[in-house]
Short mmCIF file of N, CA and C and ligand atoms in Angstrom, two decimals:
data_model
loop_
_atom_site.label_atom_id
_atom_site.label_comp_id
_atom_site.label_asym_id
_atom_site.label_seq_id
_atom_site.Cartn_x
_atom_site.Cartn_y
_atom_site.Cartn_z
N MET A 1380 105.91 -89.67 29.01
CA MET A 1380 104.61 -89.12 28.64
C MET A 1380 104.23 -88.94 30.31
N LEU A 1381 103.89 -87.07 30.04
CA LEU A 1381 103.39 -86.81 31.55
C LEU A 1381 102.62 -87.65 31.89
N ARG A 1382 101.97 -87.14 33.35
CA ARG A 1382 101.34 -87.60 34.82
C ARG A 1382 100.86 -87.06 35.27
N LEU A 1383 99.71 -86.79 34.76
CA LEU A 1383 98.37 -86.39 36.06
C LEU A 1383 98.36 -86.42 37.17
N TYR A 1384 98.61 -86.08 38.57
CA TYR A 1384 97.77 -87.06 39.20
C TYR A 1384 96.98 -86.09 39.92
N ASP A 1385 95.44 -86.21 39.48
CA ASP A 1385 94.26 -85.32 39.88
C ASP A 1385 93.60 -85.42 40.43
N PHE A 1386 92.47 -85.34 40.47
CA PHE A 1386 90.43 -85.68 41.56
C PHE A 1386 89.50 -84.72 40.34
N THR A 1387 89.12 -85.50 40.25
CA THR A 1387 88.48 -84.93 38.52
C THR A 1387 87.07 -84.36 39.16
N GLY A 1388 86.90 -84.47 40.75
CA GLY A 1388 85.96 -83.04 40.50
C GLY A 1388 86.60 -81.65 41.57
N SER A 1389 88.03 -82.29 41.08
CA SER A 1389 88.17 -80.78 41.23
C SER A 1389 88.68 -79.39 40.22
N GLY A 1390 87.66 -78.45 40.35
CA GLY A 1390 88.05 -76.86 39.74
C GLY A 1390 89.89 -76.61 39.20
N ASN A 1391 90.99 -77.17 40.51
CA ASN A 1391 92.10 -76.57 40.12
C ASN A 1391 93.19 -77.89 38.73
N GLY A 1392 92.00 -78.92 39.32
CA GLY A 1392 92.43 -80.03 38.59
C GLY A 1392 91.31 -79.54 37.45
N TYR A 1393 90.79 -79.27 36.66
CA TYR A 1393 89.84 -79.48 35.42
C TYR A 1393 90.50 -77.96 34.71
N LYS A 1394 91.78 -76.50 35.52
CA LYS A 1394 92.25 -75.80 34.83
C LYS A 1394 93.50 -76.79 33.87
N ALA A 1395 94.37 -77.96 34.84
CA ALA A 1395 95.20 -77.97 34.14
C ALA A 1395 94.68 -79.01 32.59
N ARG A 1396 93.66 -80.33 33.35
CA ARG A 1396 93.18 -81.07 31.96
C ARG A 1396 92.67 -80.11 31.06
N LEU A 1397 92.27 -78.88 30.99
CA LEU A 1397 92.03 -78.07 30.30
C LEU A 1397 92.81 -77.76 29.39
N LEU A 1398 94.14 -76.85 29.80
CA LEU A 1398 95.46 -76.22 29.60
C LEU A 1398 96.17 -76.94 28.88
N LEU A 1399 95.96 -78.65 28.81
CA LEU A 1399 96.74 -79.77 28.03
C LEU A 1399 96.26 -80.36 27.37
N GLY A 1400 94.68 -80.31 27.25
CA GLY A 1400 93.57 -80.71 26.04
C GLY A 1400 93.86 -79.25 25.16
N LEU A 1401 93.95 -77.82 25.38
CA LEU A 1401 93.99 -77.22 24.17
C LEU A 1401 95.41 -76.95 23.62
N LEU A 1402 96.10 -77.65 24.28
CA LEU A 1402 97.52 -77.35 24.16
C LEU A 1402 97.38 -79.13 23.16
N ASP A 1403 96.50 -79.94 22.57
CA ASP A 1403 96.76 -82.02 22.48
C ASP A 1403 98.07 -81.82 23.09
N ILE A 1404 98.93 -82.04 24.20
CA ILE A 1404 99.28 -83.05 24.95
C ILE A 1404 98.94 -83.80 25.61
N SER A 1405 99.10 -84.67 25.04
CA SER A 1405 99.18 -86.07 26.42
C SER A 1405 99.50 -86.84 26.70
N TYR A 1406 98.60 -87.55 28.04
CA TYR A 1406 99.07 -87.67 29.71
C TYR A 1406 98.42 -88.22 30.11
N GLU A 1407 98.93 -89.71 31.15
CA GLU A 1407 98.11 -90.71 32.04
C GLU A 1407 97.72 -89.35 33.16
N LEU A 1408 96.38 -90.14 33.42
CA LEU A 1408 95.58 -89.65 34.07
C LEU A 1408 95.61 -89.94 35.59
N VAL A 1409 96.51 -89.87 37.10
CA VAL A 1409 96.00 -91.22 37.87
C VAL A 1409 95.45 -89.97 38.88
N GLU A 1410 94.01 -90.54 39.22
CA GLU A 1410 92.94 -90.33 40.16
C GLU A 1410 93.56 -90.56 41.52
N LYS A 1411 93.44 -89.46 42.04
CA LYS A 1411 93.77 -89.57 43.45
C LYS A 1411 92.51 -88.84 44.67
N ASP A 1412 91.66 -89.79 45.32
CA ASP A 1412 91.04 -89.11 46.36
C ASP A 1412 91.71 -88.07 47.53
N ILE A 1413 91.06 -86.79 47.23
CA ILE A 1413 91.28 -86.02 47.58
C ILE A 1413 90.80 -86.06 49.07
N MET A 1414 89.67 -86.66 49.19
CA MET A 1414 88.41 -86.93 50.09
C MET A 1414 89.91 -87.94 51.30
N ALA A 1415 89.60 -88.86 49.99
CA ALA A 1415 90.27 -89.85 51.16
C ALA A 1415 92.05 -89.72 51.52
N GLY A 1416 92.36 -88.78 51.47
CA GLY A 1416 93.25 -88.06 51.52
C GLY A 1416 95.01 -89.25 51.18
N GLU A 1417 94.19 -89.26 49.81
CA GLU A 1417 95.07 -89.89 48.65
C GLU A 1417 96.58 -89.49 48.62
N THR A 1418 96.46 -87.40 48.90
CA THR A 1418 97.82 -86.47 48.51
C THR A 1418 98.18 -86.53 49.77
N ARG A 1419 98.36 -87.06 50.78
CA ARG A 1419 98.73 -86.93 51.68
C ARG A 1419 99.72 -87.87 52.52
N THR A 1420 99.83 -88.85 51.72
CA THR A 1420 100.52 -90.24 52.17
C THR A 1420 101.54 -89.47 51.77
N PRO A 1421 102.58 -90.57 52.40
CA PRO A 1421 104.49 -90.46 52.07
C PRO A 1421 104.76 -90.56 51.02
N GLU A 1422 104.64 -91.41 49.94
CA GLU A 1422 104.33 -91.72 48.51
C GLU A 1422 104.89 -90.13 48.24
N PHE A 1423 102.76 -89.24 48.19
CA PHE A 1423 102.40 -88.58 46.94
C PHE A 1423 103.64 -87.14 47.72
N LEU A 1424 103.49 -87.70 49.43
CA LEU A 1424 104.62 -85.51 49.83
C LEU A 1424 105.73 -85.71 50.00
N ALA A 1425 106.38 -87.16 49.58
CA ALA A 1425 107.44 -87.18 48.16
C ALA A 1425 107.38 -86.78 47.10
N MET A 1426 106.71 -86.57 46.07
CA MET A 1426 106.00 -85.63 44.60
C MET A 1426 105.53 -85.02 45.11
N ASN A 1427 105.28 -84.02 45.92
CA ASN A 1427 104.23 -82.71 46.12
C ASN A 1427 104.95 -82.24 47.28
N PRO A 1428 105.89 -81.92 48.77
CA PRO A 1428 105.16 -82.06 49.97
C PRO A 1428 104.20 -80.87 50.47
N ASN A 1429 104.04 -80.34 48.98
CA ASN A 1429 102.09 -79.69 49.35
C ASN A 1429 100.86 -80.14 49.42
N GLY A 1430 100.91 -81.64 48.91
CA GLY A 1430 100.26 -82.58 49.73
C GLY A 1430 98.72 -82.76 49.12
N ARG A 1431 99.17 -81.23 47.23
CA ARG A 1431 98.10 -80.86 47.01
C ARG A 1431 97.84 -81.50 45.06
N ILE A 1432 96.96 -81.77 44.53
CA ILE A 1432 96.28 -82.17 43.65
C ILE A 1432 96.31 -80.88 42.84
N PRO A 1433 96.11 -80.00 40.82
CA PRO A 1433 97.08 -81.39 40.23
C PRO A 1433 98.04 -81.00 40.52
N LEU A 1434 99.50 -82.31 40.49
CA LEU A 1434 100.44 -81.78 40.21
C LEU A 1434 100.64 -82.60 39.13
N LEU A 1435 101.75 -82.63 38.08
CA LEU A 1435 101.67 -83.13 36.35
C LEU A 1435 103.33 -83.41 37.00
N ALA A 1436 103.61 -84.57 36.72
CA ALA A 1436 105.31 -85.52 37.28
C ALA A 1436 105.17 -85.04 35.32
N LEU A 1437 106.97 -84.50 34.82
CA LEU A 1437 107.35 -85.31 33.85
C LEU A 1437 107.78 -86.34 33.37
N GLU A 1438 108.72 -86.41 32.73
CA GLU A 1438 108.34 -87.51 32.03
C GLU A 1438 110.63 -88.02 32.77
N SER A 1439 110.72 -87.01 32.90
CA SER A 1439 112.33 -86.96 33.02
C SER A 1439 112.14 -87.31 35.40
N GLY A 1440 110.55 -87.29 35.46
CA GLY A 1440 110.36 -87.75 36.51
C GLY A 1440 110.06 -86.61 37.46
N ASP A 1441 111.14 -85.49 36.90
CA ASP A 1441 110.89 -84.47 38.02
C ASP A 1441 109.14 -83.70 38.65
N1 GSH B 1249 97.31 -74.17 42.66
C1 GSH B 1249 96.93 -74.76 43.63
C2 GSH B 1249 95.56 -74.75 44.46
C3 GSH B 1249 95.79 -76.81 45.26
C4 GSH B 1249 94.50 -77.13 45.66
O1 GSH B 1249 94.31 -76.60 46.26
N2 GSH B 1249 94.29 -77.84 45.37
C5 GSH B 1249 93.33 -79.12 46.14
C6 GSH B 1249 91.92 -79.86 45.61
S1 GSH B 1249 91.20 -78.18 44.33
C7 GSH B 1249 93.19 -80.50 47.09
O2 GSH B 1249 94.48 -81.28 46.96
N3 GSH B 1249 93.43 -79.87 47.88
C8 GSH B 1249 93.24 -81.87 48.93
C9 GSH B 1249 94.50 -81.17 50.26
O3 GSH B 1249 94.56 -80.32 50.56
O4 GSH B 1249 94.49 -81.39 50.77
C10 GSH B 1249 98.34 -75.17 44.08
O5 GSH B 1249 98.36 -76.32 43.45
O6 GSH B 1249 99.20 -75.58 45.36
#
């Protein structure tokens, strides 16, 4: 299953959630608090050096 790293207060995140919903694609939502720096941890930066959400992780792990 796809995994969406997101912050539900984010407009950019909303766009990703809207598209996935319109395409009827199921996904696991992983909430990241951007205000608390949760997208700037070494673990998150290893997935996305940009350090921002939304981030869509594919089933392949990419
Ligand atoms: N489309 C851009 C914009 C993403 C973006 O600006 N995300 C904001 C939230 S709307 C964010 O993660 N901010 C947290 C930060 O910069 O630490 C991208 O994917 O790089």
